mmCIF file of C-alpha atoms in Angstrom:
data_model
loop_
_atom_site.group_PDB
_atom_site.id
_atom_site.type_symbol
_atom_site.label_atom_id
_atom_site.label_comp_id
_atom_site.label_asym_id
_atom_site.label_seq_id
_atom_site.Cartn_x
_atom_site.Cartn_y
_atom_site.Cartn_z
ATOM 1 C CA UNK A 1 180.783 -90.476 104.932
ATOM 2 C CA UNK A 2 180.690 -94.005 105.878
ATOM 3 C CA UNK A 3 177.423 -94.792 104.446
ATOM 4 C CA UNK A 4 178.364 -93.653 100.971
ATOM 5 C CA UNK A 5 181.132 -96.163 101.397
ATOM 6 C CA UNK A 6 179.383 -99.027 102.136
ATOM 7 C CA UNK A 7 177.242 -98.340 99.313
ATOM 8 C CA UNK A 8 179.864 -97.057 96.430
ATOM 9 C CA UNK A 9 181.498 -100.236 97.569
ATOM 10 C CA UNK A 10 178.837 -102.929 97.118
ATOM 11 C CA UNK A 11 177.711 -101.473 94.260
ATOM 12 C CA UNK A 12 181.729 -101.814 93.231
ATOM 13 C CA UNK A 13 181.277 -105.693 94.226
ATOM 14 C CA UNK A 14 178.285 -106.300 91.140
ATOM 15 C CA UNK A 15 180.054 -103.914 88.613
ATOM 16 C CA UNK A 16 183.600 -103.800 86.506
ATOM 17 C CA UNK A 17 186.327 -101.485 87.434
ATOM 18 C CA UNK A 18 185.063 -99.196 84.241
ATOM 19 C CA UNK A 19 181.207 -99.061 85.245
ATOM 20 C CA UNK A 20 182.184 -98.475 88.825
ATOM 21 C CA UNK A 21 183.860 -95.445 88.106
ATOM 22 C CA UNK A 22 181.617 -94.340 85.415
ATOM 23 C CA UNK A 23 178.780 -94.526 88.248
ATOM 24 C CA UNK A 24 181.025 -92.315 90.449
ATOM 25 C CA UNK A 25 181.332 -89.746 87.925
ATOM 26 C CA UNK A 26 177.596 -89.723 87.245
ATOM 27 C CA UNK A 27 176.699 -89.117 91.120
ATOM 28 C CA UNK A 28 179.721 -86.317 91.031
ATOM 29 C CA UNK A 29 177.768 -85.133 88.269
ATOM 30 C CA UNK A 30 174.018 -85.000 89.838
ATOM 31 C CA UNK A 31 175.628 -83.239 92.744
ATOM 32 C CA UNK A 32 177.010 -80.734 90.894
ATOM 33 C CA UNK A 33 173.720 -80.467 88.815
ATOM 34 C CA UNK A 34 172.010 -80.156 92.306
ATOM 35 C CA UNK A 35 174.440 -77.299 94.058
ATOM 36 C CA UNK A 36 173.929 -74.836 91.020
ATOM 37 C CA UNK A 37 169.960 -75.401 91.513
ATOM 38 C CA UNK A 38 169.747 -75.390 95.533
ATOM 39 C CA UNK A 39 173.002 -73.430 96.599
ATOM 40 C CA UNK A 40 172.637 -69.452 96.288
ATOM 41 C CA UNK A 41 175.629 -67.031 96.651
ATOM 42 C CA UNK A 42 175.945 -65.000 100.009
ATOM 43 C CA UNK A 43 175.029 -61.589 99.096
ATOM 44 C CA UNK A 44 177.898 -58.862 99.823
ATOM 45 C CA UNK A 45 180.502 -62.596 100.486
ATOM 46 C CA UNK A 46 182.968 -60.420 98.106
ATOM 47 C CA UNK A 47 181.516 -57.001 99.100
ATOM 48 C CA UNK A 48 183.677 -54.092 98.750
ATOM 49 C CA UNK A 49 183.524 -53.082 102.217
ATOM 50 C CA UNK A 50 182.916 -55.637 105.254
ATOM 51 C CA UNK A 51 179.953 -55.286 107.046
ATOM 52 C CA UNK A 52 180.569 -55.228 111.272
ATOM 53 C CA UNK A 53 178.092 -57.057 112.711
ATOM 54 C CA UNK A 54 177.042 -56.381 116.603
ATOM 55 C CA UNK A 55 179.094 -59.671 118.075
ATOM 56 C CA UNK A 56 181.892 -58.027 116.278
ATOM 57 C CA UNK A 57 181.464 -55.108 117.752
ATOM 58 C CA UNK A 58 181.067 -56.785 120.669
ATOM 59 C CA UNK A 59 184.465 -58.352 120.685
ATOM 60 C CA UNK A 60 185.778 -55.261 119.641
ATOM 61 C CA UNK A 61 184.611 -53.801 122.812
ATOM 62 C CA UNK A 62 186.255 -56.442 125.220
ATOM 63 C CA UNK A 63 189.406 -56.322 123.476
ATOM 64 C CA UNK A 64 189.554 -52.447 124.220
ATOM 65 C CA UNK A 65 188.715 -52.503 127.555
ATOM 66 C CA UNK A 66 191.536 -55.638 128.099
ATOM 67 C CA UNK A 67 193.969 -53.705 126.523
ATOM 68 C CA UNK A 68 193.067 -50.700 128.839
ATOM 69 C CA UNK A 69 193.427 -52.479 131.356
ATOM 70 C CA UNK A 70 196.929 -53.621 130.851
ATOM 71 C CA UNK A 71 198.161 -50.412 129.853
ATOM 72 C CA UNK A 72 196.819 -49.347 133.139
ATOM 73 C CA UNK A 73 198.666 -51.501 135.532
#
């Protein structure tokens, strides 16, 4: 955010055009390094069949008993 601005842009104020954006693509770089260590796949995020959990069921419910109670009036 606004930090990272302040600081990619001093740091732009003591370096050329060339370094500055070399520096940029070495930080895009250590992120990316740093995601494929930390950041783990959901397990079943592409799963064949979704799995209902109970506040889906949930809504489920209230949406049955709304619709029952417009067909009713």
């Amino acid at each position: 955010g606004n930090v990272g601005a302040v600081v990619y842009l001093t740091i732009f104020t003591f370096v050329t055009p060339t370094q500055f954006f070399f520096i940029i693509a070495a930080g895009a770089f250590v992120s990316w390094i740093l995601c494929i260590m930390w950041l783990k796949e959901p397990e079943s995020g592409f799963s064949e069949e979704y799995h209902v959990s109970s506040v889906d069921l949930q809504i489920e419910e209230e949406e049955r008993h709304r619709l029952a109670g417009q067909t009713a009036r």
